[in-house]
Short mmCIF file of C-alpha atoms in Angstrom, two decimals:
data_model
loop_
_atom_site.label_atom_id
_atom_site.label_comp_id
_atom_site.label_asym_id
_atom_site.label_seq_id
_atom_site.Cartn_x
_atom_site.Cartn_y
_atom_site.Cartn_z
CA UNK A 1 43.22 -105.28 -0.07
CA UNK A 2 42.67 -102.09 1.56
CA UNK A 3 38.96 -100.87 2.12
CA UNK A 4 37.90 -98.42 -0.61
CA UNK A 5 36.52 -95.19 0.40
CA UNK A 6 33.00 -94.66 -0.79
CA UNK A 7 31.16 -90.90 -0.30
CA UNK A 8 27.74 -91.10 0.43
CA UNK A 9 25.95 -87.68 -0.37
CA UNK A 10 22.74 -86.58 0.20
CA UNK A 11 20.30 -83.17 -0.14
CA UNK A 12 18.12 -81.44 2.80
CA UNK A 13 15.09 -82.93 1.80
CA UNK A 14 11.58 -82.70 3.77
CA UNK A 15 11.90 -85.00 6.56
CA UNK A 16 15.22 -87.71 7.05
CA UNK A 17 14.59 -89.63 4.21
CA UNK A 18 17.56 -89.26 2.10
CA UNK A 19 19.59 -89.27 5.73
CA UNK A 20 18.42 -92.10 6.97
CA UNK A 21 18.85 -94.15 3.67
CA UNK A 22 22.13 -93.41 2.91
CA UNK A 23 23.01 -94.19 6.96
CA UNK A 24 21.50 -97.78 6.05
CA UNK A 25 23.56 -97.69 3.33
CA UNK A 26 26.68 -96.55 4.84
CA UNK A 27 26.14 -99.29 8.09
CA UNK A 28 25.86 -102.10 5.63
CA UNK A 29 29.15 -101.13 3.56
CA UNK A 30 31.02 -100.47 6.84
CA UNK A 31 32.56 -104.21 6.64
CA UNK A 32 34.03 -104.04 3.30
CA UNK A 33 34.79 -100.18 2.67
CA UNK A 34 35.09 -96.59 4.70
CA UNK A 35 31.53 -94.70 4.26
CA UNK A 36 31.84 -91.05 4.80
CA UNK A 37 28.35 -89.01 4.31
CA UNK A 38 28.07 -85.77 3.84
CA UNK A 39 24.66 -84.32 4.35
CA UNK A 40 23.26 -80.58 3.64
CA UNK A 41 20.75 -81.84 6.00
CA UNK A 42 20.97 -80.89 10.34
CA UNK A 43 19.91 -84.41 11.16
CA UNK A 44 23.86 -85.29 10.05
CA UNK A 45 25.09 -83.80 13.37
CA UNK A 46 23.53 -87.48 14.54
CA UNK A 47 25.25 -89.35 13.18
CA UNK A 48 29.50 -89.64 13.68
CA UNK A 49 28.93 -90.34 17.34
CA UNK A 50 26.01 -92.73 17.40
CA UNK A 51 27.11 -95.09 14.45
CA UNK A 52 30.55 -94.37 14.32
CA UNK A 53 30.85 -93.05 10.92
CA UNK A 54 33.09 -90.23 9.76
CA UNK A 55 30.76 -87.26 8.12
CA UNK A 56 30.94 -83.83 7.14
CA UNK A 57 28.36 -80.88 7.28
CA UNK A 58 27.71 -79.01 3.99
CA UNK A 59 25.75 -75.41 4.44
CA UNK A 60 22.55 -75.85 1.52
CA UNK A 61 21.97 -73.56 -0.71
CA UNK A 62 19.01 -72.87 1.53
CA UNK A 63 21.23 -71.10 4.22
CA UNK A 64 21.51 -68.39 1.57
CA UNK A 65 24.99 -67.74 2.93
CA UNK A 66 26.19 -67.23 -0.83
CA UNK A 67 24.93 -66.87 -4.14
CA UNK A 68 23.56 -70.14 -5.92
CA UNK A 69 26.30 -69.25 -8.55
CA UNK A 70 28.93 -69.41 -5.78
CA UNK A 71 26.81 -72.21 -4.45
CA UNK A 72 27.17 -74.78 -6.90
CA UNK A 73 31.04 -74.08 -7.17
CA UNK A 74 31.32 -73.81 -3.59
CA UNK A 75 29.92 -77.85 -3.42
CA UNK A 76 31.69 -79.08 -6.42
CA UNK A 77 35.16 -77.60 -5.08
CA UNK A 78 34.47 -79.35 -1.79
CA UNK A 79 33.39 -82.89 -2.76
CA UNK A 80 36.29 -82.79 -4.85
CA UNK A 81 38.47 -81.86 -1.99
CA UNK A 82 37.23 -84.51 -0.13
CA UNK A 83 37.66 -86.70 -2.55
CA UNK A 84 41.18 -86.04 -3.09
CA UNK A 85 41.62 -86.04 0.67
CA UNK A 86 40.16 -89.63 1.23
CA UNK A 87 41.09 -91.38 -2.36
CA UNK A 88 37.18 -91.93 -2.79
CA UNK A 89 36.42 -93.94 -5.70
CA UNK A 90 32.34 -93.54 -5.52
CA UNK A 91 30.42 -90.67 -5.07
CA UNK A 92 26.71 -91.36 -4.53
CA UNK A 93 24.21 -89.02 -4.21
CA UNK A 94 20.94 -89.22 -2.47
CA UNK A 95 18.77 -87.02 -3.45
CA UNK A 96 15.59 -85.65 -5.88
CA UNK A 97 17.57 -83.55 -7.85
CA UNK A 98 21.33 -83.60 -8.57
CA UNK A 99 22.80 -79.97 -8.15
CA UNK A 100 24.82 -79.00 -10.61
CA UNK A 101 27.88 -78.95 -8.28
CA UNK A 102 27.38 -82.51 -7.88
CA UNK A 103 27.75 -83.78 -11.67
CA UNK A 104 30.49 -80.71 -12.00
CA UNK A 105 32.49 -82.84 -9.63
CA UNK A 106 32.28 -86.00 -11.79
CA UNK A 107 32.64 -83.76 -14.50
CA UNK A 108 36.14 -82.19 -13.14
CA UNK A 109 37.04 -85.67 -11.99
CA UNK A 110 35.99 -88.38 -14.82
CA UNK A 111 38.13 -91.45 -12.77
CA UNK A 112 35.37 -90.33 -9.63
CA UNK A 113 32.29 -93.00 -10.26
CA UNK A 114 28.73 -90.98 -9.83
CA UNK A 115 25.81 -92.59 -8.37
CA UNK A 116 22.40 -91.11 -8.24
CA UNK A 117 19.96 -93.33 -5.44
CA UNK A 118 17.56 -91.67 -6.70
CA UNK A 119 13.41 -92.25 -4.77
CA UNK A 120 10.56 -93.13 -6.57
CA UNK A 121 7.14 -91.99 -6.35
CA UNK A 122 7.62 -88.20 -7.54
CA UNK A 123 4.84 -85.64 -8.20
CA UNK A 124 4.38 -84.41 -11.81
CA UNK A 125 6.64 -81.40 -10.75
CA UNK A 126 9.15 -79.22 -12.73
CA UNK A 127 12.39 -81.25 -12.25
CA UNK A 128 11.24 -84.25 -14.29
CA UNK A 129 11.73 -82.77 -17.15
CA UNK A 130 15.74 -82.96 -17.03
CA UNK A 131 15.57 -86.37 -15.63
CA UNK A 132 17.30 -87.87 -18.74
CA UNK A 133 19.88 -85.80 -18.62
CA UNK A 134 20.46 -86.21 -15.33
CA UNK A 135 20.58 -89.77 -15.45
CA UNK A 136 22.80 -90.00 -18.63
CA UNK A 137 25.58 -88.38 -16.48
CA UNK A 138 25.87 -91.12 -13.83
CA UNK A 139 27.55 -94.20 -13.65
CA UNK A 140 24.42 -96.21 -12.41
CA UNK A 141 21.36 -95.31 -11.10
CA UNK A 142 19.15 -96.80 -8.46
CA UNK A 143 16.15 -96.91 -7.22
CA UNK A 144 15.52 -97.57 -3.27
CA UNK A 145 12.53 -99.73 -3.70
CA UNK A 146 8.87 -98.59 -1.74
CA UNK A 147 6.62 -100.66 -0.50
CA UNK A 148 3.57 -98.62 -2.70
CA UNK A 149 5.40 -98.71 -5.78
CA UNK A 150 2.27 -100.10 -7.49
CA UNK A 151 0.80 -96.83 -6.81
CA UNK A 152 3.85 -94.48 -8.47
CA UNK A 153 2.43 -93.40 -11.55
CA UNK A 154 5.42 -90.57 -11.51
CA UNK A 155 8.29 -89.31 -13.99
CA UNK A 156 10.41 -91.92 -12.65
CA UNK A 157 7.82 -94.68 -12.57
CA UNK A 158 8.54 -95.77 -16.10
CA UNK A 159 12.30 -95.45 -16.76
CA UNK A 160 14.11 -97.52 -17.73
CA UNK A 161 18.02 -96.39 -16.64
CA UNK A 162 17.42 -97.10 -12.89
CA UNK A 163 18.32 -100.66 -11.23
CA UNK A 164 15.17 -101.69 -8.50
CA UNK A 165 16.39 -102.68 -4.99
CA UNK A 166 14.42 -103.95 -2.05
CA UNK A 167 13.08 -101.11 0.14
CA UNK A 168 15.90 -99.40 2.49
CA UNK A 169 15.57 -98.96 6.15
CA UNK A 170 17.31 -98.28 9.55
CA UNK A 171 14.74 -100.90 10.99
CA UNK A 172 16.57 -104.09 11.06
CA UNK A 173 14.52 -106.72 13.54
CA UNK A 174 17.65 -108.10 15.05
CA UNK A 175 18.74 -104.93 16.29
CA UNK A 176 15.58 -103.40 17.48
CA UNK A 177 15.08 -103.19 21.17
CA UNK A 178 12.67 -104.88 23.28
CA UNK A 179 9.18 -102.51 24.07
CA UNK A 180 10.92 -102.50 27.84
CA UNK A 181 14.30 -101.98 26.79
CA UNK A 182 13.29 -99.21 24.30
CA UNK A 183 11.18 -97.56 26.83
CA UNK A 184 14.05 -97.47 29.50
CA UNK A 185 16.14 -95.96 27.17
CA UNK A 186 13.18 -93.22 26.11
CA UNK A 187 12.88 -92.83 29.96
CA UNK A 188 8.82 -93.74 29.67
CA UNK A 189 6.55 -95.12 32.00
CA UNK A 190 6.93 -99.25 31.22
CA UNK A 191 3.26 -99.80 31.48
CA UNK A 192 1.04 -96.58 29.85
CA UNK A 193 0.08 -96.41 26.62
CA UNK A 194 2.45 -94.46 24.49
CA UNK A 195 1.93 -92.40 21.01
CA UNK A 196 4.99 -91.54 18.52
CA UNK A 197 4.02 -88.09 16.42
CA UNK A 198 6.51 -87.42 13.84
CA UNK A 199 4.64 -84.62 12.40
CA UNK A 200 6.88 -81.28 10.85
CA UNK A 201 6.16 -77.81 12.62
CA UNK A 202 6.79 -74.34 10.54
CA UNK A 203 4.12 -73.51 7.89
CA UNK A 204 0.64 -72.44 8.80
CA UNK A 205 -1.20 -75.62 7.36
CA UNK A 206 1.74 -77.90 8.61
CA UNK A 207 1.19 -76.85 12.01
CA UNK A 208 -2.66 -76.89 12.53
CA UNK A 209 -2.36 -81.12 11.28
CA UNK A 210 -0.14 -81.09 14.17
CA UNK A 211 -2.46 -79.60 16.31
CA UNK A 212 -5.64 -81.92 14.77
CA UNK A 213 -3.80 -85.06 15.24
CA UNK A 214 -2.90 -83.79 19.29
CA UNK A 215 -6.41 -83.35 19.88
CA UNK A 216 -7.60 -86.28 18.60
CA UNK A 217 -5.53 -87.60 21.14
CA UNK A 218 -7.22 -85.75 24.36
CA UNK A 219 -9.37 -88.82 26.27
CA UNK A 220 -6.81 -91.72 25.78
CA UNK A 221 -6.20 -92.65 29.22
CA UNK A 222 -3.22 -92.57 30.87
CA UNK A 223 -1.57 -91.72 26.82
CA UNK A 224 2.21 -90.27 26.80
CA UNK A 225 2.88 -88.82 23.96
CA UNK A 226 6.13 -88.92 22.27
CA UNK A 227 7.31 -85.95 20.19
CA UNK A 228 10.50 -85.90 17.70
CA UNK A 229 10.28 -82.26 17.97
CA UNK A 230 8.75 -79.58 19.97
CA UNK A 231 5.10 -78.94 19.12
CA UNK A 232 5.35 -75.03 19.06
CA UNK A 233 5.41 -72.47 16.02
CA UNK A 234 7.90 -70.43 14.33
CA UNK A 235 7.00 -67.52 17.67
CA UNK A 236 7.17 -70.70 20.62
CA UNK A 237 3.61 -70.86 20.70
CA UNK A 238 2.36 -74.36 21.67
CA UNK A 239 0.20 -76.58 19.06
CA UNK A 240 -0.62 -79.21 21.92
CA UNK A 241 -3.84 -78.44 23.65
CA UNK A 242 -3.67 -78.86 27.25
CA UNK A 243 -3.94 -81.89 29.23
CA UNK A 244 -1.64 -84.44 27.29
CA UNK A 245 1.07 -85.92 28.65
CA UNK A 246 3.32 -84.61 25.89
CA UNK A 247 7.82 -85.51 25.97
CA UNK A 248 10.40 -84.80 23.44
CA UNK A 249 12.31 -87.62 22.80
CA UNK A 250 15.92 -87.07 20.89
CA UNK A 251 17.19 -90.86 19.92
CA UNK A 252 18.89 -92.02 16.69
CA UNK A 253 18.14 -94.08 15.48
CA UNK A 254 15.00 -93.58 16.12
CA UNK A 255 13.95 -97.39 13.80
CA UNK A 256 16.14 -99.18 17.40
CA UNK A 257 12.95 -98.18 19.64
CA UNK A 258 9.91 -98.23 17.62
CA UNK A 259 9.35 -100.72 19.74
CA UNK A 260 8.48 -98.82 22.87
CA UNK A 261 5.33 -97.58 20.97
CA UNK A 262 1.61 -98.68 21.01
CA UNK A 263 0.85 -96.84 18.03
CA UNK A 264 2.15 -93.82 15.75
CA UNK A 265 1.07 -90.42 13.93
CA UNK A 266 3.46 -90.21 11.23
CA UNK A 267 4.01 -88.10 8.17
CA UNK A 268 3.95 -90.55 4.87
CA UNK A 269 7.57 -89.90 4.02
CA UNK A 270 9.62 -92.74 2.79
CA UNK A 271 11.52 -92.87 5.89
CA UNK A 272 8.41 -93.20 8.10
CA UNK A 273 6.73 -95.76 6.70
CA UNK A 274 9.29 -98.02 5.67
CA UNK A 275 10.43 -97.66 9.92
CA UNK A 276 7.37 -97.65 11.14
CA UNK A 277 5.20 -100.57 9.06
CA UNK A 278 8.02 -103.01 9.22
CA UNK A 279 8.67 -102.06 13.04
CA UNK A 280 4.51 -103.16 13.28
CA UNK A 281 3.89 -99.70 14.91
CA UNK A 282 -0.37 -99.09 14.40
CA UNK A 283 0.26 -96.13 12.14
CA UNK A 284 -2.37 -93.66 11.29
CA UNK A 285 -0.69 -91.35 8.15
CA UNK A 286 -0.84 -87.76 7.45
CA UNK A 287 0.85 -86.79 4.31
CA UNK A 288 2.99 -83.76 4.02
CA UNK A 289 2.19 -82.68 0.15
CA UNK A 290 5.10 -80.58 -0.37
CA UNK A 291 7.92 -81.51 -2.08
CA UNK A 292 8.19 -83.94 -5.09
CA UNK A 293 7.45 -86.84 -3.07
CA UNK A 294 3.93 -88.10 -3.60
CA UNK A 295 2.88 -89.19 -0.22
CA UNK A 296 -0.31 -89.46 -0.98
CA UNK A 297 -0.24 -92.14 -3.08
CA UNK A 298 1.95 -93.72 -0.18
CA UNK A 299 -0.73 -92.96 2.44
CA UNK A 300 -3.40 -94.50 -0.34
CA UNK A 301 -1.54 -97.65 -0.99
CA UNK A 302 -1.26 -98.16 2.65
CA UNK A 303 -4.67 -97.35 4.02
CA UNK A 304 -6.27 -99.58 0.51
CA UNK A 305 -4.34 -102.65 1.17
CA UNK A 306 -4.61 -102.62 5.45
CA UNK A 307 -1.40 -101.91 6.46
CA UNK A 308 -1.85 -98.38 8.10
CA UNK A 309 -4.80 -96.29 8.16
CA UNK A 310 -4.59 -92.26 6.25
CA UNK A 311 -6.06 -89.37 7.38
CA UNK A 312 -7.08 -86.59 4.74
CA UNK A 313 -4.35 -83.97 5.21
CA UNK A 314 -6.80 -81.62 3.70
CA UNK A 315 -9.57 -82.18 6.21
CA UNK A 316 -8.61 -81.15 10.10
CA UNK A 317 -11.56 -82.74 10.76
CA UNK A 318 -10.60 -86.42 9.59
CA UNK A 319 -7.26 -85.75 11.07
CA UNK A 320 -8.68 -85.25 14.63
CA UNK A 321 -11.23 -88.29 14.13
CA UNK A 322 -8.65 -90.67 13.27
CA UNK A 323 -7.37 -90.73 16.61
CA UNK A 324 -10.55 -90.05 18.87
CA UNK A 325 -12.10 -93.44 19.96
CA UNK A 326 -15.33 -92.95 18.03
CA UNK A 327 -14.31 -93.02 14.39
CA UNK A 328 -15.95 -96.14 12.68
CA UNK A 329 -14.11 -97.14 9.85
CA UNK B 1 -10.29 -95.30 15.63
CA UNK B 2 -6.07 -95.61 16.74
CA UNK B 3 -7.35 -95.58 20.56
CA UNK B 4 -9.29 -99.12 19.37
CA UNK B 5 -6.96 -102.13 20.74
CA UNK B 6 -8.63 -104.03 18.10
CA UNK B 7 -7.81 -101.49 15.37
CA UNK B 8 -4.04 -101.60 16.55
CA UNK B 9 -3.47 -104.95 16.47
CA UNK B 10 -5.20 -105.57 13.31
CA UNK B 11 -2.88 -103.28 11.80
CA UNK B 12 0.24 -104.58 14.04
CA UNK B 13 -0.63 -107.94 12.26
CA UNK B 14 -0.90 -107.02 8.94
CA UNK B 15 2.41 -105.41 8.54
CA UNK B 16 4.05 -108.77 9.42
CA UNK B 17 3.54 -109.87 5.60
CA UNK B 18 5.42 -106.67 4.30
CA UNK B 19 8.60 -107.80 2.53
CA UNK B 20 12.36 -107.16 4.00
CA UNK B 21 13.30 -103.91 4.06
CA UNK B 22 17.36 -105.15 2.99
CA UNK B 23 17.36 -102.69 0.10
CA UNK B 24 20.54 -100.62 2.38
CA UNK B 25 22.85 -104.33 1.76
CA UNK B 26 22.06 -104.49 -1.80
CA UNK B 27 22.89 -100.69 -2.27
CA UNK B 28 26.14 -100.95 -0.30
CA UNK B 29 26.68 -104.12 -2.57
CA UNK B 30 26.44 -102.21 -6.05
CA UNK B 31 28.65 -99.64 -4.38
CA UNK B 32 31.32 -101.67 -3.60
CA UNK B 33 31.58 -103.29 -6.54
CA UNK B 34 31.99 -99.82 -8.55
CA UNK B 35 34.50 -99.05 -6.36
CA UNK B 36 36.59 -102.10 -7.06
CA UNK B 37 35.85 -101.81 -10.80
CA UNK B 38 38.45 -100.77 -12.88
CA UNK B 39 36.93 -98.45 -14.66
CA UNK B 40 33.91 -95.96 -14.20
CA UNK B 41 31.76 -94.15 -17.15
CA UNK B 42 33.80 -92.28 -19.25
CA UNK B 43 31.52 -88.69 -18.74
CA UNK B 44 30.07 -86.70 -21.48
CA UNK B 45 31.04 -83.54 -22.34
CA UNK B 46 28.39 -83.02 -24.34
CA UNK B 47 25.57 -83.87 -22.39
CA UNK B 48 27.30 -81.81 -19.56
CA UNK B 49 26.80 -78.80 -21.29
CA UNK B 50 22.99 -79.86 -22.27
CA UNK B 51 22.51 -80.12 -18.84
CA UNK B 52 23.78 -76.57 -17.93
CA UNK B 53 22.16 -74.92 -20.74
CA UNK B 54 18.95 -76.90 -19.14
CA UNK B 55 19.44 -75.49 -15.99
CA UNK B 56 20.04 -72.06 -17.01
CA UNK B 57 16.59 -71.89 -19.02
CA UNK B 58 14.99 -73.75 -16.46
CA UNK B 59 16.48 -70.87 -14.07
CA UNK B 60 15.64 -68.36 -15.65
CA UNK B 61 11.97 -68.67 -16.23
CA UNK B 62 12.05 -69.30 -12.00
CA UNK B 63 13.77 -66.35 -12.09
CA UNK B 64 10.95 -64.43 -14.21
CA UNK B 65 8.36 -65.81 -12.05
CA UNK B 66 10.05 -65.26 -8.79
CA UNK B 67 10.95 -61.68 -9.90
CA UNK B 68 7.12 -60.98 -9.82
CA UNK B 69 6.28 -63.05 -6.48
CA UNK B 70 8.65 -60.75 -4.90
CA UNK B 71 6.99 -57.64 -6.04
CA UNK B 72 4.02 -59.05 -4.45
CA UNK B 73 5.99 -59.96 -0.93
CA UNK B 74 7.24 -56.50 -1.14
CA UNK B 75 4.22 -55.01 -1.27
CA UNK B 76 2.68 -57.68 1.78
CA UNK B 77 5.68 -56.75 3.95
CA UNK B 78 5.74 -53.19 3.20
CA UNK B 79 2.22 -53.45 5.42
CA UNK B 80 3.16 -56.19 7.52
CA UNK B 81 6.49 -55.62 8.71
CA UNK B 82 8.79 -58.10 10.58
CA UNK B 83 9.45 -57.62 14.40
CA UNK B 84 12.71 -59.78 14.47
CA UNK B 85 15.03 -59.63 12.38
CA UNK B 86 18.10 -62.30 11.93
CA UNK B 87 21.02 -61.87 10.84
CA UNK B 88 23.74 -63.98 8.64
CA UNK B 89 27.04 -62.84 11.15
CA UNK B 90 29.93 -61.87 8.69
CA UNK B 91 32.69 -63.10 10.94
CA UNK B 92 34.80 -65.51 9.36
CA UNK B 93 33.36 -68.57 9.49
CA UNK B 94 33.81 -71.56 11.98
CA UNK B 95 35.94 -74.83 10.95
CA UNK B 96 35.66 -77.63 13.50
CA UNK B 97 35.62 -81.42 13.25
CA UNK B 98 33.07 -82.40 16.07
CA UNK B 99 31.50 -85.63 16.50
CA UNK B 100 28.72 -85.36 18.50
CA UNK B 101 25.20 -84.32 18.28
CA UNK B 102 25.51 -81.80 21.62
CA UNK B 103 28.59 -79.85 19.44
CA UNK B 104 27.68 -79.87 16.49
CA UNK B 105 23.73 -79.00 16.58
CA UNK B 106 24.35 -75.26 17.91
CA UNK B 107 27.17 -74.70 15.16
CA UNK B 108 24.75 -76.16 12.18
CA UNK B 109 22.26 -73.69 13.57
CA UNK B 110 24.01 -71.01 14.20
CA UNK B 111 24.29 -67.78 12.45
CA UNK B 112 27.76 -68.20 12.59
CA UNK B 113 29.36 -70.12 9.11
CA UNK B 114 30.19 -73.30 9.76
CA UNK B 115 32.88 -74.87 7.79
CA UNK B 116 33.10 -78.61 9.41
CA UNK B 117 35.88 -81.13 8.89
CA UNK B 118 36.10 -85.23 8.96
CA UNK B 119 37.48 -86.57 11.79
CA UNK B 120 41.42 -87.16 11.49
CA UNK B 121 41.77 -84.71 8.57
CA UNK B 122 44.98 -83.69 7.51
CA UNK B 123 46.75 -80.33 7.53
CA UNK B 124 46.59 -79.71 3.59
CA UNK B 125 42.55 -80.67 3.43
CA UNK B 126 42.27 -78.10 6.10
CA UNK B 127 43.85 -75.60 3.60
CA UNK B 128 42.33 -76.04 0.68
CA UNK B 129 38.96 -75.94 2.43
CA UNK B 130 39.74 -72.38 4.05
CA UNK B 131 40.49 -71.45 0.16
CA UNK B 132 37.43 -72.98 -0.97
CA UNK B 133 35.64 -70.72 2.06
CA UNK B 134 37.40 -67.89 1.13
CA UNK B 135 36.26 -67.94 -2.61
CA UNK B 136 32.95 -68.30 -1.60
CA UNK B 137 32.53 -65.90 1.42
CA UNK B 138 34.80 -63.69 0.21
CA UNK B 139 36.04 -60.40 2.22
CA UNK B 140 32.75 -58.59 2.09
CA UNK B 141 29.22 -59.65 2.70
CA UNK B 142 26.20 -58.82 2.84
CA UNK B 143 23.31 -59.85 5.33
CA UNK B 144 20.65 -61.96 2.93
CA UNK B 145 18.58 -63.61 5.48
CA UNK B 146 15.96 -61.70 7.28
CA UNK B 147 12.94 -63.16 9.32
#
């Protein structure tokens, strides 16, 4: 039987969440059925040539290259292009909030089966209010499950239309690399201690954590410090105060050399912990509290039951003390 | 406390006893099998348009709300203005079908449309897609992005 063709579609949310997942996703089908993903998000531009998948770009609404009128016809004219060009028989979307181009395909093409993978542990914010809706449009629903689902007390926490899977990661143990191996491949020193900060750069308050959690940093001996982006501002002005050993490392997927690290400063986006914790990386967590994610009540569930330890994002302070070797806890 | 050895590897051990993370094999799983099903959800028509009327209320009280913030921006950048200024370039856009990271990061960022392809595409995807860029970008337009 010939493979089906299955289009995995996902938003340009905060961070590589929906990305990453639906690059799990689309590595696990790759036996049985050809995954295309389309991303609004720049992180796609990883992905063809490192896991040999077949993907298209897809300007967000964001780019403000249109009108969001012309937007959401714009997207629904092109998945359905590309269905029609690749006989897709699934469309599955990956992100908080279906656009209206997205169910407008399903809704042009009813023989087109919609999925919505749809995270949990959502902020009381605006869009839960069409969530029904929403949901009564696709063909199934599913959750990705989170470690701290205990702690979603969100829209979505208590529905009932959504199936419950294990959580979903690009950290698979028999693929990860050795510390060595990973570190050849980062080009880092074999023996020195060695931080991972996956911290966003942009807004004001977003960029002083990142600048907190560097400091904190300043007395480790011999520390390199791995970036996944430059630590400078919107104007290329550093965050990094001077005298770390500081390297930006480009590597996807990133979950293949967690290994290579003694410890990490991480953002508590679904992506990071579920790479991170299960990769055993000593994780300190500083949410990022925009967006409907609630990772807070990530960084709470794993800082209460020992898994990683959370800084208050609110409190530079507590940032910079979590990684200075005096904090008692 | 993270420069503590004994902090680290107290952590390191605990997150042995977190569960599998296989949640990306059951996914592709439920996938699959919609794909081989005969059948998919026949969609409503009626709870389309629910959803668009939704939207459209839902849009327009941002719309109120941003209408105002705006004022307010106006009034901030009318004493603060910007240095740089960037610009949306109103050349025809840019279709390509690269593969790798070192091509196709300067085209995502550029100010330049990008309009990219799958691999192998064929000759009539290509065309519809420069109609579907053409409806959207149409002849004219104007710059809306400015720093």
């Amino acid at each position: 039987m010939e493979k089906p063709t299955i289009i995995l579609a996902t938003s340009n949310g905060v961070g590589m969440g929906h990305l990453a997942r639906a690059s799990a996703v689309a590595l696990a089908l790759k036996e049985v059925a050809n995954p295309i993903i389309v991303s609004m998000a720049g992180g796609i531009a990883e992905i063809p040539a490192f896991m040999g998948i077949r993907c298209e770009y897809i300007p967000g609404k964001d780019r403000m290259w249109m009108s969001r009128e012309k937007w959401d016809i714009y997207l629904r004219d092109r998945l359905l292009a590309l269905v029609e060009e690749t006989n897709a028989k699934v469309l599955s979307f990956d992100g908080v909030i279906p656009y209206p181009g997205v169910i407008a395909a399903k809704n042009a093409n009813p023989a087109l089966k919609l999925v919505w993978v749809r995270r949990g542990l959502w902020q009381k914010k605006p869009q839960r209010f069409v969530l029904g809706l929403q949901s009564a449009m696709m063909d199934k629903v599913i959750e990705p499950g989170d470690i701290a689902r205990s702690y979603d007390f969100g829209p979505t926490a208590t529905r009932k239309e959504a199936v419950l899977t294990a959580p979903v990661s690009l950290f698979r143990k028999e693929d990860a690399m050795t510390r060595e191996d990973a570190r050849k491949a980062l080009g880092l020193d074999l023996n020195r201690p060695t931080v991972l900060v996956q911290l966003g750069t942009g807004e004001g308050d977003v960029n002083e954590k990142m600048t907190a959690a560097l400091s904190g940093l300043l007395g480790w001996k011999d520390l390199q410090v791995i970036l996944t982006k430059a630590p400078v501002d919107k104007d290329g002005k550093s965050l990094a105060p001077e005298g770390l050993d500081l390297k930006v490392a480009r590597y996807f997927p990133l979950a293949k050399v967690l290994h290579a690290f003694d410890a990490g400063i991480c953002a508590t986006g679904y992506n990071g912990v579920h790479e991170l914790l299960p990769a055993q990386v000593p994780t300190v967590f500083v949410s990022n509290i925009r967006g409907t994610d609630d990772q807070e009540a990530r960084a709470r569930w794993c800082n209460d039951f020992g898994f990683a330890l959370r800084a208050d994002q609110a409190d530079l302070a507590d940032i910079t003390a979590h990684f200075a070797p005096t904090k008692q806890i | 406390m993270l420069q503590d050895p004994a902090v680290r590897q107290r952590l390191s051990a605990k997150c042995a006893e977190l569960p599998d993370t296989t949640g990306g094999q059951e996914i592709a799983n439920m996938l699959y099998q919609l794909a081989t099903a005969p059948k998919g959800k026949k969609s409503s028509g009626l709870t389309y348009k629910r959803l668009l009327v939704q939207d459209r209320i839902s849009r327009g009280s941002r719309h109120v709300i941003m209408l105002g913030l705006r004022r307010l921006a106006l009034v901030y950048r009318f004493l603060n203005p910007h240095i740089k200024v960037q610009e949306i370039d109103q050349e025809p856009p840019v279709f390509g079908d690269q593969t790798t990271a070192a091509e196709l990061h300067p085209l995502i960022k550029s100010s330049t449309r990008f309009e990219h392809l799958i691999s192998g595409a064929s000759a009539s995807y290509r065309k519809r897609r420069e109609e579907i860029a053409f409806a959207a970008y149409g002849k004219e337009t104007v710059i809306t992005k400015t720093k």
